[in-house]
Coordinates of C-alpha atoms in Angstrom, one line a residue:
M6 CA 45.1 -150.8 90.4
T7 CA 41.6 -151.4 89.1
A8 CA 39.5 -149.2 86.9
A9 CA 37.7 -147.9 89.9
A10 CA 40.9 -146.7 91.5
G11 CA 41.0 -143.0 91.9
V12 CA 37.3 -142.7 92.7
G13 CA 37.7 -140.7 95.8
S14 CA 40.1 -138.2 94.3
M15 CA 38.0 -138.0 91.2
L16 CA 34.9 -137.2 93.2
R17 CA 36.8 -134.6 95.2
D18 CA 37.9 -132.9 92.1
R19 CA 34.2 -132.4 91.1
M20 CA 33.5 -130.3 94.3
T21 CA 34.9 -127.2 92.6
S22 CA 31.3 -125.8 91.7
P23 CA 27.7 -126.6 92.3
L24 CA 27.2 -128.1 88.8
T25 CA 30.2 -130.3 88.9
A26 CA 29.3 -131.3 92.3
I27 CA 25.9 -132.6 91.0
G28 CA 27.7 -134.4 88.3
G29 CA 29.9 -136.0 90.9
F30 CA 27.0 -137.1 92.8
F31 CA 25.2 -138.7 89.9
Q32 CA 28.5 -140.4 88.9
M33 CA 28.8 -142.0 92.4
C34 CA 25.2 -143.1 92.0
V35 CA 26.0 -144.8 88.8
L36 CA 29.1 -146.5 90.2
A37 CA 27.1 -147.7 93.2
A38 CA 24.3 -149.1 90.8
K39 CA 27.0 -151.0 88.8
A40 CA 28.6 -152.3 92.1
I41 CA 25.3 -154.2 92.8
T42 CA 26.3 -156.8 90.2
R43 CA 29.4 -157.7 92.1
P44 CA 29.6 -160.0 95.2
F45 CA 27.9 -158.2 98.0
Q46 CA 29.6 -157.2 101.3
W47 CA 27.2 -158.7 103.7
R48 CA 29.5 -158.3 106.6
E49 CA 29.8 -154.6 106.0
F50 CA 26.0 -154.3 105.5
I51 CA 25.3 -156.0 108.8
L52 CA 27.8 -154.0 110.8
Q53 CA 26.6 -150.6 109.1
G54 CA 23.0 -151.6 109.6
W55 CA 23.5 -152.2 113.3
F56 CA 25.5 -149.0 113.6
L57 CA 22.9 -146.9 111.9
F58 CA 20.1 -148.6 113.9
R59 CA 22.0 -147.8 117.2
V60 CA 22.5 -144.1 116.3
T61 CA 18.9 -143.6 115.1
F62 CA 16.7 -145.7 117.3
V63 CA 16.7 -143.5 120.5
P64 CA 16.3 -140.2 118.5
T65 CA 13.4 -141.9 116.7
I66 CA 11.6 -142.7 119.9
A67 CA 12.4 -139.3 121.3
T68 CA 10.9 -137.6 118.3
A69 CA 7.9 -139.9 117.6
I70 CA 6.4 -139.7 121.1
P71 CA 6.0 -136.0 121.4
N72 CA 4.8 -135.8 117.7
T73 CA 2.2 -138.4 118.4
I74 CA 1.0 -136.4 121.5
L75 CA 0.9 -133.3 119.3
I76 CA -0.9 -134.7 116.2
I77 CA -3.2 -137.3 117.7
F78 CA -4.2 -135.3 120.8
T79 CA -4.9 -132.2 118.8
L80 CA -6.8 -134.1 116.2
N81 CA -9.0 -135.8 118.8
I82 CA -9.8 -132.5 120.3
L83 CA -11.1 -131.3 116.9
L84 CA -13.1 -134.5 116.4
V85 CA -14.7 -134.2 119.8
E86 CA -15.8 -130.7 119.1
F87 CA -17.5 -131.9 116.0
G88 CA -19.1 -134.9 117.7
A89 CA -17.0 -137.4 115.7
A90 CA -14.8 -138.8 118.4
D91 CA -15.8 -142.3 117.3
I92 CA -13.6 -142.1 114.2
S93 CA -10.6 -140.9 116.0
G94 CA -8.9 -144.3 115.0
A95 CA -9.2 -143.3 111.3
G96 CA -7.6 -139.9 111.9
A97 CA -4.8 -141.6 113.9
A98 CA -4.0 -144.2 111.4
L99 CA -4.1 -141.7 108.4
G100 CA -1.8 -139.3 110.4
A101 CA 0.7 -141.9 111.6
V102 CA 0.9 -143.9 108.3
T103 CA 1.0 -141.0 105.8
Q104 CA 2.7 -138.2 107.7
L105 CA 4.0 -139.0 111.2
G106 CA 6.0 -142.0 110.1
P107 CA 7.7 -140.5 107.1
I108 CA 8.4 -137.1 108.7
V109 CA 10.0 -138.4 111.7
T110 CA 12.0 -140.8 109.5
V111 CA 13.1 -137.8 107.4
L112 CA 14.3 -136.0 110.5
V113 CA 16.1 -139.0 112.1
V114 CA 17.6 -140.4 109.0
A115 CA 18.9 -137.0 107.8
G116 CA 19.9 -135.7 111.3
A117 CA 21.5 -138.9 112.7
G118 CA 21.9 -141.5 110.0
S119 CA 23.3 -139.5 107.0
T120 CA 25.6 -137.5 109.2
A121 CA 27.0 -140.6 110.8
I122 CA 27.8 -142.0 107.5
C123 CA 29.4 -138.8 106.3
A124 CA 31.6 -138.5 109.5
D125 CA 32.7 -142.1 109.1
L126 CA 33.7 -141.9 105.5
G127 CA 35.0 -138.4 105.9
A128 CA 37.3 -139.4 108.7
R129 CA 38.5 -142.3 106.5
T130 CA 39.1 -139.8 103.6
I131 CA 41.1 -137.2 105.6
R132 CA 43.3 -140.1 107.0
E133 CA 43.9 -141.1 103.4
E134 CA 42.4 -144.5 104.0
I135 CA 40.3 -144.3 100.8
D136 CA 43.4 -143.4 98.7
A137 CA 45.1 -146.4 100.2
M138 CA 42.4 -148.7 99.4
E139 CA 42.4 -147.5 95.7
V140 CA 46.3 -148.1 95.7
L141 CA 45.6 -151.6 96.8
G142 CA 43.1 -152.1 93.9
I143 CA 40.0 -152.1 96.3
D144 CA 37.0 -150.3 95.0
P145 CA 35.7 -148.1 97.8
I146 CA 32.3 -147.7 96.1
H147 CA 31.8 -151.5 96.3
R148 CA 33.5 -152.1 99.6
L149 CA 32.2 -149.1 101.6
V150 CA 29.6 -147.0 99.8
L151 CA 27.1 -149.7 98.6
P152 CA 26.7 -151.5 101.9
R153 CA 26.1 -148.1 103.6
I154 CA 23.5 -147.0 101.1
L155 CA 21.5 -150.2 101.5
A156 CA 21.9 -150.4 105.2
S157 CA 20.6 -146.7 105.4
T158 CA 17.5 -147.8 103.2
F159 CA 16.9 -150.9 105.3
V160 CA 17.1 -149.0 108.6
A161 CA 14.8 -146.3 107.3
V162 CA 12.1 -148.8 106.5
L163 CA 12.5 -150.3 110.1
L164 CA 12.2 -146.8 111.7
N165 CA 9.2 -145.9 109.6
G166 CA 7.5 -149.1 110.9
A167 CA 8.5 -148.2 114.5
V168 CA 7.1 -144.7 114.3
I169 CA 3.9 -145.9 112.8
T170 CA 3.5 -148.4 115.6
I171 CA 4.2 -145.7 118.2
G172 CA 1.7 -143.4 116.6
L173 CA -1.1 -146.0 116.6
V174 CA -0.4 -147.3 120.1
G175 CA 0.2 -143.8 121.5
G176 CA -3.0 -142.6 119.8
F177 CA -4.9 -145.5 121.5
F178 CA -3.6 -144.6 125.0
F179 CA -4.1 -140.9 124.7
G180 CA -7.5 -141.2 123.2
V181 CA -9.0 -143.9 125.4
F182 CA -7.3 -143.2 128.8
I183 CA -7.0 -139.4 128.7
Q184 CA -9.7 -138.3 126.2
N185 CA -12.2 -141.0 127.1
I186 CA -12.8 -142.2 123.6
S187 CA -14.3 -145.7 123.0
A188 CA -11.5 -148.2 122.7
G189 CA -13.7 -150.3 120.3
A190 CA -14.5 -147.4 118.1
Y191 CA -10.8 -146.5 117.9
V192 CA -9.7 -149.9 116.8
S193 CA -12.6 -150.5 114.5
T194 CA -12.0 -147.2 112.5
L195 CA -8.3 -147.7 112.0
T196 CA -8.8 -149.0 108.5
L197 CA -11.7 -146.8 107.6
I198 CA -9.6 -144.5 105.3
T199 CA -6.2 -146.0 105.6
G200 CA -5.6 -149.0 103.4
L201 CA -2.9 -150.7 101.2
P202 CA -2.3 -147.6 99.0
E203 CA -1.4 -145.4 102.1
V204 CA 0.9 -148.2 103.6
T205 CA 2.6 -148.8 100.2
I206 CA 3.2 -145.0 99.7
S207 CA 4.6 -144.9 103.3
I208 CA 7.0 -147.8 102.6
I209 CA 8.1 -146.2 99.4
K210 CA 8.7 -143.0 101.1
S211 CA 11.0 -144.7 103.7
I212 CA 12.9 -146.6 101.1
V213 CA 13.6 -143.4 99.1
F214 CA 14.5 -141.4 102.2
G215 CA 17.0 -144.0 103.3
L216 CA 18.4 -144.3 99.8
I217 CA 18.9 -140.5 99.5
A218 CA 20.2 -140.1 103.0
G219 CA 22.8 -142.9 102.3
L220 CA 23.9 -141.4 99.0
V221 CA 24.2 -137.8 100.3
G222 CA 26.2 -139.1 103.3
C223 CA 28.6 -141.2 101.3
Y224 CA 29.1 -138.5 98.7
R225 CA 29.9 -135.8 101.1
G226 CA 32.1 -138.2 103.1
L227 CA 34.1 -139.2 100.1
T228 CA 34.5 -135.5 99.0
T229 CA 35.6 -134.2 102.4
R230 CA 38.8 -132.0 102.2
G231 CA 40.6 -129.7 104.5
G232 CA 41.2 -131.9 107.5
A233 CA 39.1 -131.9 110.7
K234 CA 37.6 -128.5 109.8
G235 CA 36.6 -129.7 106.4
L236 CA 35.0 -132.8 108.1
G237 CA 32.9 -130.7 110.3
T238 CA 31.8 -128.6 107.3
S239 CA 30.9 -131.8 105.3
V240 CA 28.7 -133.1 108.1
N241 CA 26.9 -129.8 108.4
E242 CA 26.4 -129.7 104.7
T243 CA 25.2 -133.4 104.8
L244 CA 22.4 -132.4 107.2
V245 CA 21.3 -129.5 105.3
L246 CA 21.3 -131.2 101.8
A247 CA 19.7 -134.4 103.2
V248 CA 16.8 -132.5 105.0
I249 CA 16.1 -130.3 101.8
A250 CA 16.2 -133.3 99.4
L251 CA 14.1 -135.5 101.8
F252 CA 11.4 -132.9 102.4
A253 CA 11.1 -132.2 98.7
V254 CA 10.7 -135.9 97.9
N255 CA 8.1 -136.1 100.8
V256 CA 6.1 -133.4 99.2
I257 CA 6.1 -135.2 95.8
L258 CA 5.3 -138.6 97.2
T259 CA 2.6 -137.3 99.5
T260 CA 0.9 -135.7 96.5
I261 CA 1.0 -139.0 94.7
G262 CA -0.4 -140.7 97.8
V263 CA -3.2 -138.3 98.1
K264 CA -4.1 -138.7 94.5
Y265 CA -4.0 -142.5 94.4
G266 CA -4.7 -143.2 98.1
T267 CA -7.3 -141.3 100.1
G268 CA -8.2 -139.1 97.2
H269 CA -8.7 -142.0 94.8

């Protein structure tokens, strides 16, 4: 048995109170960081990346389209009222890059991605597969947790890019074909107030969102107890914890983006 054996039971023992649960979460984060130095599980990473992409892509499209309609359409109505319809592209780019992309990514990654990770690892935990791996000397953090965390991060970046693309293209169609805004003016003003700082902050947001969602899902999956009922509880708690954490991080990163991006 390796030094990492007993990780699952050790983390479950830390779920007795909120403070010890926080300690267990950071302990898992440290173990995952240490596991990066070991040979990477590429096969598991690819499988989990494809799995997370399948469970999150359709919800992403279904969430991004109505949000695009709501934000871009409403913004264009306001700009038309002020006689500034020619800069609708600037508003669409700013909204899609700084808010629409990250917010939809938060909702989908927390609602579909993180809960899927929790359900997968939680089912393995209640079937005692994690304990069996530890008995065989296999580190579950290195073998299962790290690939899922990195896969969640990678997929979150892809989803963020997809939502931004949907926002910009959707804004073009709604603005040009429905609200009769000049196509040339829309395209020419896309980069008026949205540049590299805004794009960088958006990418950083998606990376942090994916990382946190993966960590929360893995931790609650490994600390599942109480059979099938406990698994359902863990999935529900994963959704709540991930949404709270991700929206808090979104506020912080948005503040930084306003200070050093458009507000610079």
